[in-house]
PDB file of C-alpha atoms in Angstrom:
ATOM      1  CA  MET U 124      -4.987  -0.905 -38.044  1.00 44.00           C
ATOM      2  CA  SER U 125      -8.886  -0.148 -37.745  1.00 43.00           C
ATOM      3  CA  GLU U 126     -10.723   0.162 -34.658  1.00 45.00           C
ATOM      4  CA  LYS U 127     -12.858  -2.920 -35.592  1.00 45.00           C
ATOM      5  CA  THR U 128      -9.378  -5.334 -35.951  1.00 46.00           C
ATOM      6  CA  ILE U 129      -8.349  -3.965 -32.647  1.00 47.00           C
ATOM      7  CA  ASN U 130     -11.422  -4.459 -30.717  1.00 54.00           C
ATOM      8  CA  ARG U 131     -11.580  -8.064 -32.373  1.00 57.00           C
ATOM      9  CA  ASN U 132      -8.057  -9.045 -31.282  1.00 62.00           C
ATOM     10  CA  PHE U 133      -8.309  -7.211 -27.930  1.00 60.00           C
ATOM     11  CA  ILE U 134      -7.995  -9.543 -24.782  1.00 63.00           C
ATOM     12  CA  PRO U 135      -9.276  -8.006 -21.485  1.00 67.00           C
ATOM     13  CA  ALA U 136      -6.304  -7.723 -18.947  1.00 69.00           C
ATOM     14  CA  ILE U 137      -8.538  -9.804 -16.564  1.00 68.00           C
ATOM     15  CA  VAL U 138      -8.319 -12.683 -19.025  1.00 73.00           C
ATOM     16  CA  TRP U 139      -4.632 -12.763 -19.781  1.00 77.00           C
ATOM     17  CA  SER U 140      -3.902 -12.172 -16.239  1.00 77.00           C
ATOM     18  CA  ASN U 141      -5.622 -15.059 -15.128  1.00 79.00           C
ATOM     19  CA  ALA U 142      -4.090 -17.494 -17.708  1.00 80.00           C
ATOM     20  CA  LEU U 143      -0.458 -15.935 -16.879  1.00 83.00           C
ATOM     21  CA  LEU U 144      -0.442 -15.702 -13.203  1.00 84.00           C
ATOM     22  CA  PRO U 145       0.041 -19.656 -12.803  1.00 87.00           C
ATOM     23  CA  ILE U 146       2.861 -19.605 -15.271  1.00 88.00           C
ATOM     24  CA  LEU U 147       4.832 -16.651 -13.415  1.00 89.00           C
ATOM     25  CA  ALA U 148       3.946 -18.918 -10.146  1.00 89.00           C
ATOM     26  CA  GLU U 149       6.131 -21.449 -11.945  1.00 91.00           C
ATOM     27  CA  GLY U 150       8.885 -19.297 -11.981  1.00 91.00           C
ATOM     28  CA  HIS U 151       8.579 -18.055 -15.813  1.00 92.00           C
ATOM     29  CA  LEU U 152       8.915 -14.334 -16.519  1.00 94.00           C
ATOM     30  CA  LEU U 153       6.346 -12.192 -18.424  1.00 91.00           C
ATOM     31  CA  ARG U 154       7.933  -9.559 -21.030  1.00 92.00           C
ATOM     32  CA  LEU U 155       5.226  -6.898 -21.038  1.00 91.00           C
ATOM     33  CA  PRO U 156       5.041  -3.910 -23.319  1.00 91.00           C
ATOM     34  CA  ILE U 157       4.456  -0.525 -21.622  1.00 90.00           C
ATOM     35  CA  GLU U 158       1.281   1.428 -22.566  1.00 88.00           C
ATOM     36  CA  GLY U 159       0.331   5.177 -21.550  1.00 89.00           C
ATOM     37  CA  LEU U 160       2.399   8.196 -19.993  1.00 90.00           C
ATOM     38  CA  SER U 161       1.819   7.407 -16.364  1.00 93.00           C
ATOM     39  CA  MET U 162       5.451   5.905 -15.829  1.00 94.00           C
ATOM     40  CA  TYR U 163       6.897   8.814 -18.003  1.00 89.00           C
ATOM     41  CA  PRO U 164       9.946   9.789 -17.926  1.00 87.00           C
ATOM     42  CA  LEU U 165      11.622   6.649 -16.128  1.00 89.00           C
ATOM     43  CA  LEU U 166       9.324   4.377 -18.595  1.00 91.00           C
ATOM     44  CA  VAL U 167       8.023   5.231 -22.026  1.00 89.00           C
ATOM     45  CA  GLY U 168       4.965   3.691 -23.392  1.00 89.00           C
ATOM     46  CA  ARG U 169       5.386   2.137 -26.701  1.00 88.00           C
ATOM     47  CA  ARG U 170       9.101   2.128 -26.287  1.00 90.00           C
ATOM     48  CA  ASP U 171      10.101   0.227 -23.100  1.00 92.00           C
ATOM     49  CA  GLU U 172       8.772  -3.115 -21.754  1.00 93.00           C
ATOM     50  CA  VAL U 173       9.256  -4.663 -18.188  1.00 95.00           C
ATOM     51  CA  LEU U 174      10.148  -8.111 -17.371  1.00 95.00           C
ATOM     52  CA  LEU U 175       7.613  -9.190 -14.655  1.00 95.00           C
ATOM     53  CA  ALA U 176       8.176 -11.961 -12.108  1.00 95.00           C
ATOM     54  CA  ASP U 177       5.897 -13.518  -9.670  1.00 95.00           C
ATOM     55  CA  VAL U 178       5.538 -11.632  -6.274  1.00 94.00           C
ATOM     56  CA  LYS U 179       5.420 -14.621  -3.984  1.00 90.00           C
ATOM     57  CA  GLY U 180       8.055 -15.126  -1.329  1.00 87.00           C
ATOM     58  CA  LYS U 181       9.613 -11.607  -2.458  1.00 91.00           C
ATOM     59  CA  LYS U 182       9.668  -8.531   0.084  1.00 93.00           C
ATOM     60  CA  LEU U 183       8.528  -5.535  -1.801  1.00 96.00           C
ATOM     61  CA  ARG U 184       9.779  -2.275  -1.103  1.00 96.00           C
ATOM     62  CA  ARG U 185       9.462   1.531  -1.769  1.00 96.00           C
ATOM     63  CA  GLY U 186      10.568   2.374  -5.458  1.00 96.00           C
ATOM     64  CA  ASP U 187       9.466  -1.365  -6.928  1.00 98.00           C
ATOM     65  CA  ILE U 188       7.625  -1.386  -9.848  1.00 98.00           C
ATOM     66  CA  VAL U 189       4.580  -3.747  -9.468  1.00 97.00           C
ATOM     67  CA  LEU U 190       1.435  -4.641 -12.038  1.00 95.00           C
ATOM     68  CA  TYR U 191      -1.534  -4.527  -9.771  1.00 94.00           C
ATOM     69  CA  VAL U 192      -5.460  -4.927 -10.321  1.00 91.00           C
ATOM     70  CA  ARG U 193      -7.695  -2.074  -9.245  1.00 91.00           C
ATOM     71  CA  GLN U 194     -10.996  -2.860  -7.607  1.00 88.00           C
ATOM     72  CA  ASP U 195     -12.879  -2.016 -10.869  1.00 86.00           C
ATOM     73  CA  GLY U 196     -10.553  -4.413 -12.702  1.00 84.00           C
ATOM     74  CA  THR U 197      -8.291  -2.195 -14.426  1.00 87.00           C
ATOM     75  CA  HIS U 198      -4.615  -3.580 -14.402  1.00 89.00           C
ATOM     76  CA  VAL U 199      -1.868  -0.927 -13.646  1.00 94.00           C
ATOM     77  CA  LEU U 200       1.946  -0.895 -13.694  1.00 95.00           C
ATOM     78  CA  HIS U 201       3.215   1.674 -10.996  1.00 97.00           C
ATOM     79  CA  ARG U 202       5.770   2.143  -8.310  1.00 97.00           C
ATOM     80  CA  ILE U 203       5.545   1.675  -4.853  1.00 97.00           C
ATOM     81  CA  HIS U 204       5.493   4.782  -2.804  1.00 97.00           C
ATOM     82  CA  HIS U 205       5.012   3.174   0.502  1.00 96.00           C
ATOM     83  CA  VAL U 206       3.988  -0.005   2.273  1.00 96.00           C
ATOM     84  CA  ASP U 207       1.834  -0.092   5.255  1.00 93.00           C
ATOM     85  CA  LEU U 208       1.207  -3.529   6.782  1.00 88.00           C
ATOM     86  CA  ASN U 209      -0.358  -5.801   4.233  1.00 86.00           C
ATOM     87  CA  ASN U 210      -1.339  -2.698   1.973  1.00 95.00           C
ATOM     88  CA  TYR U 211       0.607  -0.795  -0.804  1.00 97.00           C
ATOM     89  CA  TYR U 212       0.357   2.911  -1.870  1.00 98.00           C
ATOM     90  CA  MET U 213       1.580   3.262  -5.669  1.00 97.00           C
ATOM     91  CA  PHE U 214       2.014   5.921  -7.899  1.00 96.00           C
ATOM     92  CA  GLY U 215       3.219   6.821 -11.680  1.00 95.00           C
ATOM     93  CA  ASP U 216       6.363   8.498 -12.280  1.00 93.00           C
ATOM     94  CA  ALA U 217       4.298  11.126 -14.098  1.00 91.00           C
ATOM     95  CA  GLN U 218       1.846  11.598 -11.278  1.00 92.00           C
ATOM     96  CA  THR U 219       1.909  13.777  -7.742  1.00 90.00           C
ATOM     97  CA  TRP U 220      -0.816  11.980  -6.220  1.00 93.00           C
ATOM     98  CA  ILE U 221      -0.740   8.476  -4.265  1.00 96.00           C
ATOM     99  CA  GLU U 222      -3.150   5.619  -4.908  1.00 96.00           C
ATOM    100  CA  GLY U 223      -4.184   3.319  -2.049  1.00 94.00           C
ATOM    101  CA  PRO U 224      -4.432   1.397  -0.115  1.00 96.00           C
ATOM    102  CA  ILE U 225      -3.698  -1.518  -2.792  1.00 96.00           C
ATOM    103  CA  ASN U 226      -4.140  -4.886  -0.756  1.00 95.00           C
ATOM    104  CA  GLU U 227      -1.034  -7.219  -1.239  1.00 94.00           C
ATOM    105  CA  ASP U 228      -3.404  -9.680  -2.796  1.00 92.00           C
ATOM    106  CA  ASN U 229      -4.031  -7.058  -5.876  1.00 93.00           C
ATOM    107  CA  VAL U 230      -0.384  -7.244  -6.538  1.00 95.00           C
ATOM    108  CA  LEU U 231       0.218  -9.434  -9.500  1.00 93.00           C
ATOM    109  CA  GLY U 232       3.817  -9.298 -10.515  1.00 95.00           C
ATOM    110  CA  VAL U 233       6.825  -7.268  -9.991  1.00 97.00           C
ATOM    111  CA  ALA U 234       9.279  -5.900 -12.606  1.00 97.00           C
ATOM    112  CA  ILE U 235      12.967  -7.107 -12.458  1.00 96.00           C
ATOM    113  CA  SER U 236      14.244  -5.409 -15.492  1.00 95.00           C
ATOM    114  CA  VAL U 237      13.046  -2.705 -17.847  1.00 94.00           C
ATOM    115  CA  ILE U 238      14.029  -3.516 -21.292  1.00 93.00           C
ATOM    116  CA  ARG U 239      14.687  -0.138 -23.601  1.00 90.00           C
ATOM    117  CA  LYS U 240      15.733  -0.293 -27.080  1.00 86.00           C
ATOM    118  CA  GLY U 241      16.443  -4.274 -26.697  1.00 88.00           C
ATOM    119  CA  LYS U 242      18.832  -3.721 -23.504  1.00 90.00           C
ATOM    120  CA  ALA U 243      17.807  -5.006 -20.147  1.00 92.00           C
ATOM    121  CA  ILE U 244      18.252  -2.470 -17.107  1.00 92.00           C
ATOM    122  CA  GLU U 245      18.143  -4.463 -13.860  1.00 94.00           C
ATOM    123  CA  CYS U 246      15.556  -2.775 -11.424  1.00 95.00           C
ATOM    124  CA  ASN U 247      17.553  -3.778  -8.447  1.00 94.00           C
ATOM    125  CA  SER U 248      20.679  -1.981 -10.099  1.00 92.00           C
ATOM    126  CA  PHE U 249      22.387   0.669  -8.016  1.00 91.00           C
ATOM    127  CA  GLY U 250      21.792   3.068 -10.784  1.00 90.00           C
ATOM    128  CA  TYR U 251      18.484   2.391 -11.602  1.00 91.00           C
ATOM    129  CA  ARG U 252      17.180   2.625  -7.835  1.00 93.00           C
ATOM    130  CA  PHE U 253      19.335   5.697  -7.273  1.00 92.00           C
ATOM    131  CA  ILE U 254      17.546   7.705 -10.219  1.00 90.00           C
ATOM    132  CA  SER U 255      14.125   6.374  -9.413  1.00 92.00           C
ATOM    133  CA  GLN U 256      14.734   7.428  -5.530  1.00 94.00           C
ATOM    134  CA  ILE U 257      15.708  10.715  -6.638  1.00 92.00           C
ATOM    135  CA  TRP U 258      12.499  10.946  -9.049  1.00 92.00           C
ATOM    136  CA  MET U 259      10.176   9.893  -6.207  1.00 94.00           C
ATOM    137  CA  VAL U 260      11.764  12.330  -3.652  1.00 93.00           C
ATOM    138  CA  MET U 261      11.074  15.118  -6.484  1.00 91.00           C
ATOM    139  CA  ARG U 262       7.389  14.075  -6.399  1.00 90.00           C
ATOM    140  CA  PRO U 263       5.962  17.865  -5.536  1.00 90.00           C
ATOM    141  CA  ALA U 264       8.274  19.448  -8.406  1.00 91.00           C
ATOM    142  CA  ARG U 265       7.253  16.731 -11.025  1.00 89.00           C
ATOM    143  CA  PRO U 266       4.783  18.796 -13.095  1.00 90.00           C
ATOM    144  CA  LEU U 267       7.366  21.656 -13.474  1.00 90.00           C
ATOM    145  CA  ILE U 268      10.057  19.427 -14.438  1.00 86.00           C
ATOM    146  CA  LEU U 269       7.755  17.568 -16.860  1.00 85.00           C
ATOM    147  CA  LYS U 270       7.021  20.914 -18.664  1.00 85.00           C
ATOM    148  CA  ILE U 271      10.966  21.345 -18.774  1.00 84.00           C
ATOM    149  CA  ILE U 272      11.501  18.052 -20.247  1.00 79.00           C
ATOM    150  CA  ASP U 273       8.756  18.537 -22.912  1.00 79.00           C
ATOM    151  CA  ARG U 274      10.216  21.962 -23.999  1.00 78.00           C
ATOM    152  CA  ILE U 275      13.833  20.477 -24.533  1.00 79.00           C
ATOM    153  CA  PRO U 276      13.494  19.610 -28.152  1.00 76.00           C
ATOM    154  CA  ILE U 277      12.320  23.224 -28.855  1.00 73.00           C
ATOM    155  CA  ILE U 278      15.152  24.751 -26.678  1.00 66.00           C
ATOM    156  CA  VAL U 279      17.615  22.630 -28.706  1.00 63.00           C
ATOM    157  CA  LYS U 280      16.194  23.744 -32.072  1.00 68.00           C
ATOM    158  CA  ILE U 281      16.319  27.481 -31.127  1.00 67.00           C
ATOM    159  CA  LEU U 282      19.596  27.123 -29.828  1.00 59.00           C
ATOM    160  CA  ASN U 283      20.717  25.114 -33.049  1.00 62.00           C
ATOM    161  CA  ILE U 284      19.419  28.041 -35.233  1.00 65.00           C
ATOM    162  CA  ILE U 285      21.018  30.721 -32.855  1.00 58.00           C
ATOM    163  CA  LEU U 286      23.987  29.026 -32.688  1.00 54.00           C
ATOM    164  CA  ARG U 287      24.465  27.937 -36.527  1.00 51.00           C
ATOM    165  CA  PRO U 288      27.387  29.257 -37.904  1.00 47.00           C
ATOM    166  CA  ILE U 289      26.657  32.220 -40.707  1.00 45.00           C
ATOM    167  CA  HIS U 290      27.832  30.816 -43.986  1.00 41.00           C
ATOM    168  CA  SER U 291      29.372  33.376 -46.012  1.00 39.00           C
ATOM    169  CA  LYS U 292      29.422  33.442 -50.020  1.00 41.00           C
TER     170      LYS U 292
END
Protein backbone atom coordinates (compact mmCIF):
# COMPACT_ATOMS: atom_id res chain seq x y z
CA MET A 1 0.00 0.00 0.00
CA SER A 2 1.49 3.34 -1.02
CA GLU A 3 1.88 6.31 1.33
CA LYS A 4 -0.70 8.25 -0.73
CA THR A 5 -3.24 5.45 -0.24
CA ILE A 6 -2.59 5.36 3.51
CA ASN A 7 -3.00 9.14 3.82
CA ARG A 8 -6.16 9.19 1.71
CA ASN A 9 -7.79 6.42 3.79
CA PHE A 10 -6.50 7.69 7.13
CA ILE A 11 -9.14 8.83 9.62
CA PRO A 12 -7.75 10.90 12.52
CA ALA A 13 -8.41 9.36 15.93
CA ILE A 14 -10.32 12.41 17.12
CA VAL A 15 -12.85 11.89 14.30
CA TRP A 16 -13.44 8.17 14.82
CA SER A 17 -13.43 8.43 18.62
CA ASN A 18 -16.11 11.15 18.56
CA ALA A 19 -18.19 8.92 16.28
CA LEU A 20 -17.68 5.75 18.34
CA LEU A 21 -17.99 7.05 21.91
CA PRO A 22 -21.81 7.28 21.71
CA ILE A 23 -21.89 3.69 20.44
CA LEU A 24 -19.77 2.55 23.41
CA ALA A 25 -22.09 4.52 25.72
CA GLU A 26 -25.01 2.45 24.39
CA GLY A 27 -23.27 -0.71 25.63
CA HIS A 28 -21.66 -1.84 22.40
CA LEU A 29 -18.03 -2.98 22.32
CA LEU A 30 -15.23 -1.80 20.02
CA ARG A 31 -12.62 -4.19 18.64
CA LEU A 32 -9.44 -2.15 18.24
CA PRO A 33 -6.22 -3.40 16.60
CA ILE A 34 -3.00 -2.64 18.49
CA GLU A 35 -0.35 -0.51 16.80
CA GLY A 36 3.07 0.40 18.08
CA LEU A 37 5.44 -1.09 20.64
CA SER A 38 4.62 0.75 23.87
CA MET A 39 2.60 -2.19 25.30
CA TYR A 40 5.13 -4.89 24.35
CA PRO A 41 5.55 -7.67 25.47
CA LEU A 42 2.06 -8.19 26.94
CA LEU A 43 0.39 -6.65 23.88
CA VAL A 44 2.00 -6.85 20.46
CA GLY A 45 1.25 -4.36 17.69
CA ARG A 46 -0.16 -5.80 14.46
CA ARG A 47 -0.87 -9.10 16.21
CA ASP A 48 -3.15 -8.34 19.14
CA GLU A 49 -6.43 -6.48 19.44
CA VAL A 50 -8.40 -5.25 22.43
CA LEU A 51 -12.13 -5.25 23.02
CA LEU A 52 -13.04 -1.86 24.50
CA ALA A 53 -16.08 -1.01 26.62
CA ASP A 54 -17.40 2.28 27.91
CA VAL A 55 -15.84 3.52 31.16
CA LYS A 56 -19.02 5.08 32.54
CA GLY A 57 -20.00 3.44 35.82
CA LYS A 58 -16.80 1.41 36.04
CA LYS A 59 -14.28 1.83 38.83
CA LEU A 60 -10.97 1.75 37.03
CA ARG A 61 -7.99 0.41 38.94
CA ARG A 62 -4.29 -0.24 38.75
CA GLY A 63 -3.48 -2.57 35.88
CA ASP A 64 -6.53 -1.78 33.74
CA ILE A 65 -5.78 -1.06 30.08
CA VAL A 66 -7.50 2.11 28.90
CA LEU A 67 -7.79 4.22 25.78
CA TYR A 68 -7.25 7.87 26.60
CA VAL A 69 -6.62 11.12 24.79
CA ARG A 70 -3.67 13.35 25.60
CA GLN A 71 -3.96 17.14 25.64
CA ASP A 72 -2.46 17.27 22.12
CA GLY A 73 -5.23 14.98 20.82
CA THR A 74 -3.10 11.83 20.59
CA HIS A 75 -5.04 8.68 21.45
CA VAL A 76 -3.09 6.17 23.52
CA LEU A 77 -3.76 2.67 24.84
CA HIS A 78 -1.82 2.17 28.09
CA ARG A 79 -2.11 0.61 31.49
CA ILE A 80 -3.13 2.46 34.66
CA HIS A 81 -0.19 2.68 37.06
CA HIS A 82 -2.14 4.39 39.83
CA VAL A 83 -5.20 6.51 40.53
CA ASP A 84 -5.19 9.78 42.50
CA LEU A 85 -8.61 11.40 43.08
CA ASN A 86 -10.03 12.05 39.57
CA ASN A 87 -6.71 11.57 37.80
CA TYR A 88 -4.95 8.57 36.36
CA TYR A 89 -1.26 7.92 35.87
CA MET A 90 -0.43 5.69 32.91
CA PHE A 91 2.43 3.80 31.37
CA GLY A 92 3.06 1.39 28.57
CA ASP A 93 4.28 -2.12 29.28
CA ALA A 94 7.54 -1.36 27.43
CA GLN A 95 8.09 1.90 29.30
CA THR A 96 9.58 2.84 32.63
CA TRP A 97 8.23 6.39 32.93
CA ILE A 98 4.77 7.26 34.23
CA GLU A 99 2.58 9.75 32.37
CA GLY A 100 0.06 11.90 34.13
CA PRO A 101 -2.05 13.23 35.53
CA ILE A 102 -4.68 12.21 32.97
CA ASN A 103 -8.09 13.53 33.94
CA GLU A 104 -10.86 10.94 34.10
CA ASP A 105 -12.73 12.87 31.38
CA ASN A 106 -9.91 12.02 28.96
CA VAL A 107 -10.32 8.26 29.48
CA LEU A 108 -12.48 7.03 26.60
CA GLY A 109 -12.68 3.26 27.02
CA VAL A 110 -11.41 0.29 29.02
CA ALA A 111 -10.16 -3.01 27.59
CA ILE A 112 -12.21 -5.98 28.75
CA SER A 113 -10.43 -8.55 26.57
CA VAL A 114 -7.23 -8.99 24.63
CA ILE A 115 -7.68 -10.86 21.36
CA ARG A 116 -4.57 -12.81 20.42
CA LYS A 117 -4.55 -15.00 17.33
CA GLY A 118 -8.34 -15.15 17.37
CA LYS A 119 -8.67 -16.14 21.03
CA ALA A 120 -9.98 -13.81 23.74
CA ILE A 121 -8.11 -13.36 27.01
CA GLU A 122 -10.29 -11.70 29.64
CA CYS A 123 -8.51 -8.72 31.22
CA ASN A 124 -10.12 -9.50 34.59
CA SER A 125 -9.05 -13.15 34.61
CA PHE A 126 -6.80 -14.15 37.48
CA GLY A 127 -4.00 -15.30 35.18
CA TYR A 128 -3.90 -12.14 33.08
CA ARG A 129 -4.09 -9.81 36.09
CA PHE A 130 -1.39 -11.83 37.86
CA ILE A 131 1.04 -11.61 34.93
CA SER A 132 0.33 -7.92 34.34
CA GLN A 133 0.79 -7.09 38.04
CA ILE A 134 4.14 -8.90 38.09
CA TRP A 135 5.19 -6.99 34.96
CA MET A 136 4.15 -3.69 36.56
CA VAL A 137 6.24 -4.37 39.68
CA MET A 138 9.24 -5.15 37.47
CA ARG A 139 9.11 -1.65 35.92
CA PRO A 140 12.68 -0.65 36.91
CA ALA A 141 14.11 -3.84 35.38
CA ARG A 142 12.08 -3.72 32.15
CA PRO A 143 14.84 -2.40 29.86
CA LEU A 144 17.14 -5.29 30.79
CA ILE A 145 14.32 -7.86 30.58
CA LEU A 146 13.27 -6.56 27.14
CA LYS A 147 16.86 -6.81 25.87
CA ILE A 148 16.96 -10.44 27.00
CA ILE A 149 13.56 -11.17 25.41
CA ASP A 150 14.74 -9.60 22.12
CA ARG A 151 17.81 -11.87 22.12
CA ILE A 152 15.95 -15.12 22.79
CA PRO A 153 15.61 -16.03 19.07
CA ILE A 154 19.37 -15.59 18.63
CA ILE A 155 20.09 -17.64 21.77
CA VAL A 156 17.75 -20.40 20.53
CA LYS A 157 19.49 -20.46 17.13
CA ILE A 158 22.93 -20.67 18.77
CA LEU A 159 21.77 -23.49 21.06
CA ASN A 160 20.28 -25.37 18.08
CA ILE A 161 23.61 -25.11 16.26
CA ILE A 162 25.62 -26.19 19.32
CA LEU A 163 23.27 -28.99 20.32
CA ARG A 164 22.53 -30.24 16.81
CA PRO A 165 23.44 -33.91 16.49
CA ILE A 166 26.57 -34.58 14.49
CA HIS A 167 25.61 -36.61 11.45
CA SER A 168 28.10 -39.24 10.43
CA LYS A 169 28.34 -40.58 6.94
